[in-house]
Every structure is written in C-alpha cells, then in structure tokens.
Amino acid sequence: MLEVTKDTDVYTADDSHVGSVDQIVLDPDSGKLTHVVVRKGIFFPEDKLIPFEDISTATPERINLRQGLETGDFLPYVEEHYLPSHELDRPDAVVEPDPPYLATWYGPMAVIPTTPRPATHKVRERNIPARLTALAAGHPVLDTEHEVVGQLERVVTTDVGLPTHFVVDSNGLSPDRRAVPVDWVREISEDAIELAATTQMVEAIVPLGPDD
C-alpha cells in the first residue's frame, strides 16, 4: 500500500531531497495514479513530473524513489515553446500575450507597422496527455446532489498505482477525515471528485484517528 499526500517530501535512493509533492495525476479511464508533480525548489528550478513506477515507497511523511534515479531524470510539468497561430487551440495550451502592436502614422494614407505580428506564439503546455487529470490536496469532493462533503487530503493506492481510497477531510470546526472507497467515485475531473454516494453515507464511515 502506498499513500501520496500533498507536501510529502520526495527523496532519491541516496537520500537526496528533491522536493515536495504538489499534485497527483490520475487517469480517469483506468483510475490509475500515473504521476506525481514535485514542486520546484533548490534542486528543481521548475515543477517536475515523476512517473508512478519510479516510486519505491510512499507514506504520508516520505516518498522514496527507486535506485538509479537522479534529479535531472524527470520532465518538467509545464514546458514553454512556440506554436503557429493555427495550433493555438491545442488542449492545455496557455498562450502568452503577444508584444504590443506598434505602428507609425505617416499622414492620411499611410500606417507603417513598426512591430510585426509574430508568426508563432509562446505557449505553456503540461507534459501529460489531455485525458489525464491533475489533483491537489483540497480538491472538492461532491455527493450525489453535487453538495461538497469535503476536500481531498490524500490518495491510498496499491503497489501498482490503483487507488483504493480517497481520504476526505470535512474541514469543519472539528475536522473529520474519512477513507472513502474508490468504488464510490462516479467521476474525477479537474473541477471535482464526484461520488455515487450521499453525504449520509460518507458521514457513516468511521473517522480516521490522528495517527492514521
């Protein structure tokens, strides 16, 4: 069993600290955890994608990577590059603003552009397929009536990355954390985790203890 939680520290096999978990990436079709996103820090000048198969062990306190991996072995979560105008509708492409368009006025019939329109545009894209979903702690969890029953705290998976439970925090005045079975999940999206369960069903789950 592996447990992946936001802000968990990530270490290489030689005990080098590479960063902390910021998000997890799930495949909504298979339900499998495919990557964790490690927040940029001293070793990572940008957020990095770590494939799930590169994780050796994972607890809420620490994630260990398998042998032979270095901090430079991972892809950035987001990359900047240039696309022509006709490709700007690609999924996850965030277009950077073009420079201001300047022109010089030369009388009633002549306007000469001094800053030409670019043939390509700078974009930022995630290094994951568009069908995958990135989740972070605090992701809303909804019941069958689309009412918020809590927020995602962490994901419990098998050794091959298949989630068994989502730990949900009610975030009330006395926060209750409950392990919701993955079988109760109807849909996972960038907006929310939707359950095929009522609030009463979730509240009937025995709360986790402070050390769970």
Backbone as CSV, one residue per row, in Angstrom:
resi,resn,N_x,N_y,N_z,CA_x,CA_y,CA_z,C_x,C_y,C_z
1,MET,0.845,-1.199,0.000,0.000,0.000,0.000,0.877,1.244,0.000
2,LEU,0.504,2.212,-0.833,1.222,3.481,-0.893,0.248,4.612,-0.576
3,GLU,0.741,5.648,0.080,-0.082,6.818,0.400,0.633,8.069,-0.110
4,VAL,-0.084,8.827,-0.929,0.502,10.030,-1.529,-0.278,11.243,-1.040
5,THR,0.440,12.174,-0.419,-0.165,13.339,0.216,0.561,14.595,-0.237
6,LYS,-0.189,15.691,-0.393,0.430,16.967,-0.728,1.451,17.341,0.337
7,ASP,2.558,17.931,-0.112,3.654,18.413,0.727,4.540,17.284,1.271
8,THR,4.263,16.017,0.894,5.157,14.941,1.303,6.520,15.136,0.652
9,ASP,7.591,14.984,1.423,8.944,15.146,0.898,9.325,13.944,0.035
10,VAL,10.046,14.235,-1.053,10.470,13.213,-2.010,11.994,13.112,-1.984
11,TYR,12.501,11.865,-1.924,13.943,11.630,-1.824,14.389,10.619,-2.881
12,THR,15.607,10.808,-3.384,16.221,9.791,-4.229,16.718,8.652,-3.344
13,ALA,17.186,7.566,-3.980,17.639,6.402,-3.218,18.866,6.706,-2.378
14,ASP,19.652,7.732,-2.777,20.828,8.097,-1.974,20.503,9.177,-0.942
15,ASP,19.197,9.361,-0.680,18.708,10.242,0.382,18.856,11.727,0.055
16,SER,18.911,12.082,-1.237,18.900,13.499,-1.626,17.454,13.984,-1.692
17,HIS,17.176,15.079,-1.009,15.823,15.645,-1.010,15.605,16.410,-2.306
18,VAL,14.594,15.994,-3.101,14.387,16.623,-4.412,13.217,17.586,-4.440
19,GLY,12.372,17.585,-3.426,11.228,18.499,-3.415,10.066,17.907,-2.653
20,SER,8.892,18.500,-2.826,7.687,18.063,-2.129,6.551,17.886,-3.122
21,VAL,5.644,16.968,-2.820,4.517,16.692,-3.703,3.586,17.897,-3.751
22,ASP,3.230,18.291,-4.964,2.277,19.384,-5.149,0.929,18.869,-5.648
23,GLN,0.968,17.936,-6.613,-0.252,17.375,-7.183,-0.015,15.905,-7.505
24,ILE,-1.126,15.193,-7.725,-1.059,13.847,-8.282,-1.795,13.862,-9.609
25,VAL,-1.412,12.948,-10.498,-2.034,12.865,-11.814,-2.688,11.499,-11.941
26,LEU,-4.000,11.493,-12.264,-4.763,10.264,-12.397,-5.257,10.097,-13.822
27,ASP,-5.401,8.847,-14.238,-6.071,8.519,-15.496,-7.527,8.222,-15.154
28,PRO,-8.473,9.110,-15.530,-9.878,8.872,-15.156,-10.456,7.599,-15.759
29,ASP,-9.899,7.131,-16.884,-10.432,5.924,-17.523,-10.067,4.667,-16.736
30,SER,-8.800,4.542,-16.381,-8.351,3.346,-15.645,-8.409,3.543,-14.144
31,GLY,-8.468,4.802,-13.712,-8.431,5.103,-12.286,-7.043,5.044,-11.688
32,LYS,-6.031,4.817,-12.518,-4.678,4.611,-12.009,-3.944,5.926,-11.804
33,LEU,-3.163,5.988,-10.728,-2.271,7.115,-10.499,-1.075,6.958,-11.430
34,THR,-0.820,7.967,-12.264,0.240,7.849,-13.271,1.493,8.636,-12.918
35,HIS,1.346,9.782,-12.243,2.499,10.631,-11.920,2.237,11.372,-10.621
36,VAL,3.308,11.867,-10.021,3.193,12.911,-9.000,3.952,14.135,-9.523
37,VAL,3.452,15.303,-9.181,4.104,16.561,-9.541,4.862,17.047,-8.316
38,VAL,6.178,17.215,-8.480,7.027,17.666,-7.384,7.293,19.153,-7.542
39,ARG,7.004,19.886,-6.498,7.119,21.348,-6.513,8.570,21.785,-6.678
40,LYS,8.753,22.840,-7.455,10.097,23.373,-7.672,10.718,23.825,-6.358
41,GLY,12.031,23.726,-6.306,12.753,24.103,-5.096,14.227,24.248,-5.400
42,ILE,15.070,23.925,-4.429,16.508,24.097,-4.605,17.035,23.233,-5.744
43,PHE,16.575,21.969,-5.800,17.074,21.049,-6.817,16.301,21.175,-8.128
44,PHE,15.018,21.518,-8.054,14.201,21.649,-9.259,13.882,23.119,-9.476
45,PRO,14.422,23.761,-10.545,14.059,25.140,-10.826,12.646,25.278,-11.374
46,GLU,11.999,24.145,-11.671,10.622,24.139,-12.153,9.958,22.866,-11.650
47,ASP,8.613,22.857,-11.613,7.899,21.665,-11.175,8.216,20.496,-12.108
48,LYS,8.388,19.299,-11.518,8.762,18.125,-12.290,7.705,17.024,-12.177
49,LEU,7.607,16.209,-13.260,6.733,15.047,-13.293,7.535,13.795,-12.934
50,ILE,7.079,13.068,-11.933,7.733,11.806,-11.590,6.746,10.672,-11.869
51,PRO,7.059,9.776,-12.821,6.163,8.645,-13.096,5.959,7.784,-11.859
52,PHE,4.762,7.252,-11.724,4.456,6.453,-10.537,5.390,5.259,-10.416
53,GLU,5.774,4.657,-11.558,6.625,3.467,-11.481,8.018,3.778,-10.953
54,ASP,8.384,5.063,-10.863,9.679,5.428,-10.306,9.640,5.589,-8.783
55,ILE,8.471,5.386,-8.185,8.334,5.473,-6.727,8.573,4.093,-6.114
56,SER,9.459,4.046,-5.138,9.752,2.791,-4.449,8.817,2.591,-3.264
57,THR,8.732,3.588,-2.389,7.833,3.525,-1.237,7.205,4.894,-1.038
58,ALA,6.026,4.906,-0.428,5.341,6.190,-0.185,4.511,6.087,1.079
59,THR,4.738,7.019,1.996,3.928,7.190,3.197,3.542,8.663,3.269
60,PRO,2.632,9.061,4.153,2.307,10.482,4.267,3.503,11.351,4.641
61,GLU,4.567,10.739,5.207,5.730,11.510,5.647,6.847,11.567,4.609
62,ARG,6.935,10.557,3.712,8.104,10.482,2.847,7.823,9.602,1.633
63,ILE,8.345,10.032,0.466,8.325,9.232,-0.750,9.766,8.949,-1.150
64,ASN,10.083,7.672,-1.357,11.411,7.273,-1.803,11.346,6.827,-3.261
65,LEU,12.299,7.300,-4.066,12.378,6.907,-5.466,13.249,5.670,-5.599
66,ARG,13.067,4.957,-6.702,13.833,3.724,-6.895,15.298,4.032,-7.201
67,GLN,16.096,3.007,-7.132,17.536,3.132,-7.328,17.874,3.660,-8.734
68,GLY,18.958,4.431,-8.802,19.499,4.845,-10.090,18.935,6.124,-10.655
69,LEU,17.979,6.756,-9.975,17.371,7.985,-10.487,18.085,9.209,-9.927
70,GLU,18.273,10.195,-10.795,18.877,11.461,-10.400,17.847,12.564,-10.562
71,THR,18.139,13.705,-9.962,17.181,14.814,-10.015,16.974,15.345,-11.424
72,GLY,17.904,15.068,-12.336,17.754,15.567,-13.705,17.062,14.598,-14.637
73,ASP,16.512,13.493,-14.098,15.928,12.459,-14.951,14.456,12.689,-15.286
74,PHE,13.859,13.789,-14.800,12.415,13.937,-14.914,12.030,15.114,-15.806
75,LEU,10.879,14.957,-16.480,10.370,16.011,-17.351,9.765,17.136,-16.518
76,PRO,9.834,18.378,-17.009,9.101,19.456,-16.336,7.601,19.238,-16.483
77,TYR,6.844,19.636,-15.467,5.382,19.504,-15.533,4.813,20.391,-16.631
78,VAL,5.353,21.591,-16.749,4.910,22.540,-17.781,6.119,22.982,-18.584
79,GLU,5.991,22.989,-19.914,7.062,23.440,-20.784,6.604,24.623,-21.618
80,GLU,7.543,25.513,-21.906,7.267,26.655,-22.779,7.879,26.393,-24.148
81,HIS,7.099,26.659,-25.184,7.604,26.535,-26.539,6.735,27.404,-27.442
82,TYR,6.959,27.322,-28.756,6.259,28.193,-29.693,5.398,27.369,-30.647
83,LEU,4.187,27.885,-30.919,3.262,27.252,-31.844,2.796,28.261,-32.876
84,PRO,2.527,27.800,-34.116,1.903,28.693,-35.094,0.458,28.988,-34.702
85,SER,-0.087,30.055,-35.245,-1.419,30.510,-34.843,-2.485,29.432,-35.003
86,HIS,-2.395,28.588,-36.052,-3.458,27.614,-36.301,-3.433,26.436,-35.330
87,GLU,-2.427,26.360,-34.431,-2.371,25.267,-33.463,-2.636,25.735,-32.037
88,LEU,-3.111,26.964,-31.878,-3.267,27.513,-30.533,-4.447,26.927,-29.776
89,ASP,-5.291,26.134,-30.460,-6.445,25.550,-29.777,-6.132,24.184,-29.190
90,ARG,-4.859,23.802,-29.118,-4.497,22.521,-28.534,-4.863,22.484,-27.053
91,PRO,-5.302,21.302,-26.551,-5.661,21.216,-25.127,-4.486,21.602,-24.238
92,ASP,-4.814,22.327,-23.174,-3.827,22.715,-22.151,-2.823,23.750,-22.625
93,ALA,-2.993,24.297,-23.834,-2.057,25.320,-24.305,-2.461,26.673,-23.732
94,VAL,-1.598,27.234,-22.904,-1.832,28.566,-22.339,-0.977,29.544,-23.127
95,VAL,-1.626,30.451,-23.859,-0.919,31.340,-24.775,-0.415,32.554,-24.019
96,GLU,0.877,32.833,-24.157,1.448,34.034,-23.574,1.028,35.246,-24.408
97,PRO,0.774,36.406,-23.790,0.376,37.590,-24.557,1.443,37.992,-25.570
98,ASP,0.986,38.420,-26.770,1.904,38.936,-27.773,2.425,40.305,-27.337
99,PRO,3.594,40.707,-27.818,4.073,42.060,-27.523,3.136,43.098,-28.116
100,PRO,3.107,44.289,-27.556,2.217,45.330,-28.080,2.459,45.575,-29.572
101,TYR,1.367,45.814,-30.289,1.446,46.091,-31.720,1.607,47.594,-31.901
102,LEU,2.760,48.000,-32.411,3.054,49.419,-32.580,3.006,49.793,-34.060
103,ALA,2.582,50.987,-34.356,2.533,51.468,-35.737,2.916,52.938,-35.756
104,THR,3.403,53.361,-36.889,3.787,54.756,-37.079,2.859,55.388,-38.118
105,TRP,2.331,56.552,-37.803,1.384,57.265,-38.671,2.154,58.216,-39.589
106,TYR,1.980,58.019,-40.905,2.684,58.846,-41.878,1.714,59.638,-42.749
107,GLY,0.738,60.245,-42.162,-0.201,61.034,-42.957,-1.510,60.294,-43.146
108,PRO,-2.420,60.871,-43.922,-3.782,60.346,-44.030,-3.866,58.978,-44.701
109,MET,-2.851,58.537,-45.443,-2.981,57.287,-46.208,-1.949,56.233,-45.823
110,ALA,-1.097,56.484,-44.863,-0.007,55.535,-44.612,0.152,55.246,-43.133
111,VAL,0.030,53.989,-42.791,0.326,53.499,-41.447,1.341,52.374,-41.607
112,ILE,2.540,52.565,-41.113,3.607,51.590,-41.272,3.821,50.870,-39.943
113,PRO,3.585,49.536,-39.893,3.815,48.815,-38.626,5.300,48.787,-38.284
114,THR,5.599,49.075,-37.045,6.985,49.008,-36.584,7.249,47.759,-35.748
115,THR,6.173,47.077,-35.297,6.313,45.801,-34.594,5.459,44.770,-35.328
116,PRO,6.067,43.910,-36.151,5.272,42.950,-36.913,4.602,41.929,-36.016
117,ARG,3.431,41.444,-36.461,2.751,40.385,-35.744,3.596,39.105,-35.803
118,PRO,3.757,38.396,-34.668,4.593,37.188,-34.697,3.934,36.068,-35.489
119,ALA,4.750,35.279,-36.194,4.242,34.113,-36.924,3.962,32.955,-35.983
120,THR,4.639,32.934,-34.831,4.401,31.913,-33.820,4.129,32.588,-32.481
121,HIS,3.567,31.821,-31.567,3.182,32.362,-30.270,3.757,31.490,-29.163
122,LYS,4.213,32.128,-28.105,4.763,31.410,-26.962,3.624,30.818,-26.142
123,VAL,3.699,29.516,-25.884,2.653,28.844,-25.130,3.278,28.022,-24.009
124,ARG,2.451,27.699,-23.011,2.841,26.829,-21.915,1.897,25.624,-21.925
125,GLU,2.462,24.410,-21.970,1.657,23.196,-22.014,2.142,22.187,-20.982
126,ARG,1.193,21.442,-20.409,1.542,20.382,-19.474,2.088,19.177,-20.233
127,ASN,3.030,18.494,-19.621,3.665,17.320,-20.225,2.912,16.034,-19.916
128,ILE,1.590,16.114,-19.891,0.768,14.926,-19.685,-0.320,14.924,-20.748
129,PRO,-0.809,13.742,-21.150,-1.907,13.701,-22.115,-3.130,14.443,-21.593
130,ALA,-3.894,15.016,-22.507,-5.044,15.837,-22.122,-6.090,15.047,-21.344
131,ARG,-6.144,13.723,-21.535,-7.169,12.926,-20.857,-6.859,12.714,-19.373
132,LEU,-5.614,12.975,-18.952,-5.263,12.784,-17.552,-5.702,13.974,-16.712
133,THR,-5.902,13.732,-15.437,-6.423,14.756,-14.528,-5.444,14.977,-13.384
134,ALA,-5.092,16.226,-13.153,-4.202,16.579,-12.046,-5.041,17.008,-10.847
135,LEU,-4.734,16.419,-9.689,-5.452,16.720,-8.449,-4.469,17.180,-7.388
136,ALA,-4.933,18.079,-6.546,-4.127,18.538,-5.418,-4.950,18.415,-4.152
137,ALA,-4.264,18.412,-3.013,-4.980,18.431,-1.741,-5.905,19.637,-1.721
138,GLY,-7.107,19.420,-1.213,-8.109,20.483,-1.223,-9.081,20.370,-2.380
139,HIS,-8.843,19.410,-3.300,-9.767,19.203,-4.419,-11.148,18.871,-3.860
140,PRO,-12.222,19.565,-4.300,-13.544,19.335,-3.707,-14.086,17.941,-4.019
141,VAL,-14.760,17.381,-3.038,-15.420,16.085,-3.179,-16.918,16.319,-3.022
142,LEU,-17.709,15.872,-4.005,-19.146,16.145,-4.047,-19.952,14.871,-3.849
143,ASP,-21.146,15.027,-3.245,-22.046,13.881,-3.097,-22.964,13.768,-4.312
144,THR,-23.961,12.901,-4.223,-24.853,12.670,-5.358,-25.678,13.906,-5.716
145,GLU,-25.831,14.815,-4.764,-26.587,16.050,-5.011,-25.658,17.199,-5.389
146,HIS,-24.398,16.889,-5.667,-23.385,17.896,-6.022,-23.129,18.888,-4.896
147,GLU,-23.361,18.423,-3.662,-23.026,19.216,-2.492,-21.636,18.808,-2.012
148,VAL,-20.860,19.776,-1.535,-19.494,19.497,-1.080,-19.549,18.733,0.245
149,VAL,-18.908,17.554,0.276,-18.838,16.781,1.525,-17.463,16.884,2.161
150,GLY,-16.511,17.466,1.452,-15.172,17.621,1.992,-14.166,17.895,0.900
151,GLN,-12.910,17.842,1.294,-11.809,18.095,0.369,-10.834,16.923,0.417
152,LEU,-10.212,16.658,-0.725,-9.243,15.571,-0.803,-8.034,15.888,0.074
153,GLU,-7.653,14.909,0.917,-6.432,15.067,1.706,-5.284,14.252,1.117
154,ARG,-5.569,12.985,0.806,-4.534,12.135,0.216,-5.181,10.965,-0.500
155,VAL,-4.352,10.235,-1.252,-4.807,9.076,-2.017,-4.052,7.844,-1.529
156,VAL,-4.784,6.772,-1.276,-4.195,5.493,-0.891,-4.279,4.565,-2.097
157,THR,-3.138,3.997,-2.499,-3.106,3.152,-3.692,-2.478,1.796,-3.395
158,THR,-2.678,0.871,-4.351,-1.944,-0.385,-4.316,-0.520,-0.121,-4.794
159,ASP,0.303,-1.158,-4.769,1.693,-1.006,-5.200,1.821,-0.699,-6.681
160,VAL,0.763,-0.949,-7.461,0.818,-0.664,-8.902,0.074,0.617,-9.262
161,GLY,-0.302,1.401,-8.246,-0.870,2.712,-8.513,-2.376,2.768,-8.656
162,LEU,-3.080,1.692,-8.336,-4.536,1.722,-8.397,-5.093,2.214,-7.063
163,PRO,-5.796,3.353,-7.061,-6.338,3.874,-5.802,-7.329,2.904,-5.170
164,THR,-7.249,2.785,-3.853,-8.232,2.004,-3.098,-9.148,2.925,-2.300
165,HIS,-8.613,4.065,-1.825,-9.400,5.015,-1.034,-8.937,6.451,-1.322
166,PHE,-9.866,7.368,-1.225,-9.565,8.788,-1.168,-9.842,9.246,0.261
167,VAL,-8.835,9.791,0.922,-9.046,10.312,2.273,-9.607,11.720,2.141
168,VAL,-10.813,11.903,2.712,-11.564,13.152,2.566,-11.655,13.830,3.919
169,ASP,-11.328,15.109,3.949,-11.389,15.912,5.170,-12.610,16.815,5.076
170,SER,-13.480,16.746,6.091,-14.695,17.564,6.072,-14.398,19.035,6.291
171,ASN,-13.210,19.330,6.883,-12.798,20.720,7.132,-13.821,21.499,7.949
172,GLY,-14.496,20.826,8.843,-15.410,21.511,9.741,-14.664,22.103,10.914
173,LEU,-15.423,22.544,11.924,-14.780,23.100,13.111,-13.964,22.025,13.820
174,SER,-14.451,20.770,13.759,-13.682,19.631,14.260,-13.469,18.696,13.082
175,PRO,-12.402,18.910,12.310,-12.229,18.179,11.052,-12.278,16.672,11.226
176,ASP,-13.061,16.028,10.381,-13.153,14.583,10.352,-12.555,14.098,9.042
177,ARG,-11.679,13.115,9.130,-11.042,12.531,7.952,-11.555,11.122,7.785
178,ARG,-12.097,10.843,6.587,-12.671,9.536,6.322,-12.084,8.968,5.034
179,ALA,-11.845,7.646,5.038,-11.312,6.964,3.859,-12.483,6.485,3.005
180,VAL,-12.742,7.201,1.923,-13.860,6.875,1.041,-13.397,5.844,0.011
181,PRO,-14.077,4.696,-0.102,-13.659,3.682,-1.069,-13.713,4.226,-2.496
182,VAL,-12.759,3.812,-3.298,-12.725,4.295,-4.675,-13.946,3.818,-5.453
183,ASP,-14.565,2.718,-5.011,-15.772,2.224,-5.683,-16.920,3.218,-5.584
184,TRP,-16.845,4.146,-4.650,-17.900,5.140,-4.509,-17.712,6.328,-5.437
185,VAL,-16.610,6.383,-6.146,-16.322,7.525,-7.019,-17.010,7.327,-8.363
186,ARG,-17.805,8.322,-8.755,-18.509,8.260,-10.041,-17.714,8.905,-11.147
187,GLU,-17.053,10.038,-10.835,-16.318,10.756,-11.879,-15.225,11.598,-11.237
188,ILE,-14.096,11.679,-11.928,-12.978,12.516,-11.489,-12.685,13.517,-12.592
189,SER,-12.634,14.788,-12.242,-12.330,15.826,-13.224,-11.435,16.866,-12.585
190,GLU,-11.006,17.836,-13.410,-10.191,18.939,-12.890,-10.987,19.795,-11.910
191,ASP,-12.320,19.701,-11.950,-13.159,20.544,-11.100,-13.485,19.897,-9.755
192,ALA,-13.706,18.577,-9.759,-14.147,17.933,-8.520,-14.066,16.427,-8.652
193,ILE,-14.135,15.760,-7.494,-14.347,14.312,-7.429,-15.810,14.111,-7.075
194,GLU,-16.558,13.473,-7.973,-17.990,13.270,-7.746,-18.226,11.844,-7.262
195,LEU,-18.965,11.713,-6.173,-19.255,10.418,-5.581,-20.634,9.922,-5.993
196,ALA,-20.763,8.613,-6.057,-22.079,7.985,-6.217,-22.562,7.599,-4.825
197,ALA,-22.458,8.548,-3.910,-22.806,8.310,-2.504,-23.367,9.600,-1.922
198,THR,-24.236,9.446,-0.948,-24.823,10.600,-0.285,-23.906,11.088,0.832
199,THR,-24.184,12.283,1.314,-23.437,12.807,2.456,-23.600,11.900,3.669
200,GLN,-24.816,11.347,3.842,-25.066,10.475,4.988,-24.196,9.208,4.914
201,MET,-23.995,8.688,3.712,-23.149,7.503,3.557,-21.705,7.823,3.934
202,VAL,-21.243,8.994,3.513,-19.865,9.379,3.839,-19.721,9.582,5.341
203,GLU,-20.698,10.248,5.949,-20.626,10.511,7.384,-20.716,9.229,8.210
204,ALA,-21.249,8.155,7.614,-21.363,6.885,8.333,-20.034,6.135,8.394
205,ILE,-19.053,6.551,7.595,-17.727,5.927,7.644,-17.046,6.338,8.952
206,VAL,-16.439,5.386,9.613,-15.755,5.675,10.882,-14.572,6.619,10.603
207,PRO,-14.490,7.770,11.295,-13.382,8.705,11.063,-12.036,8.086,11.376
208,LEU,-11.028,8.523,10.674,-9.659,8.076,10.933,-9.139,8.709,12.217
209,GLY,-8.224,8.016,12.852,-7.604,8.566,14.052,-6.527,9.566,13.701
210,PRO,-6.011,10.282,14.682,-5.000,11.316,14.430,-3.708,10.761,13.838
211,ASP,-3.432,9.477,14.048,-2.199,8.875,13.523,-2.404,8.083,12.241
212,ASP,-3.646,8.047,11.765,-3.938,7.274,10.544,-3.619,8.088,9.290
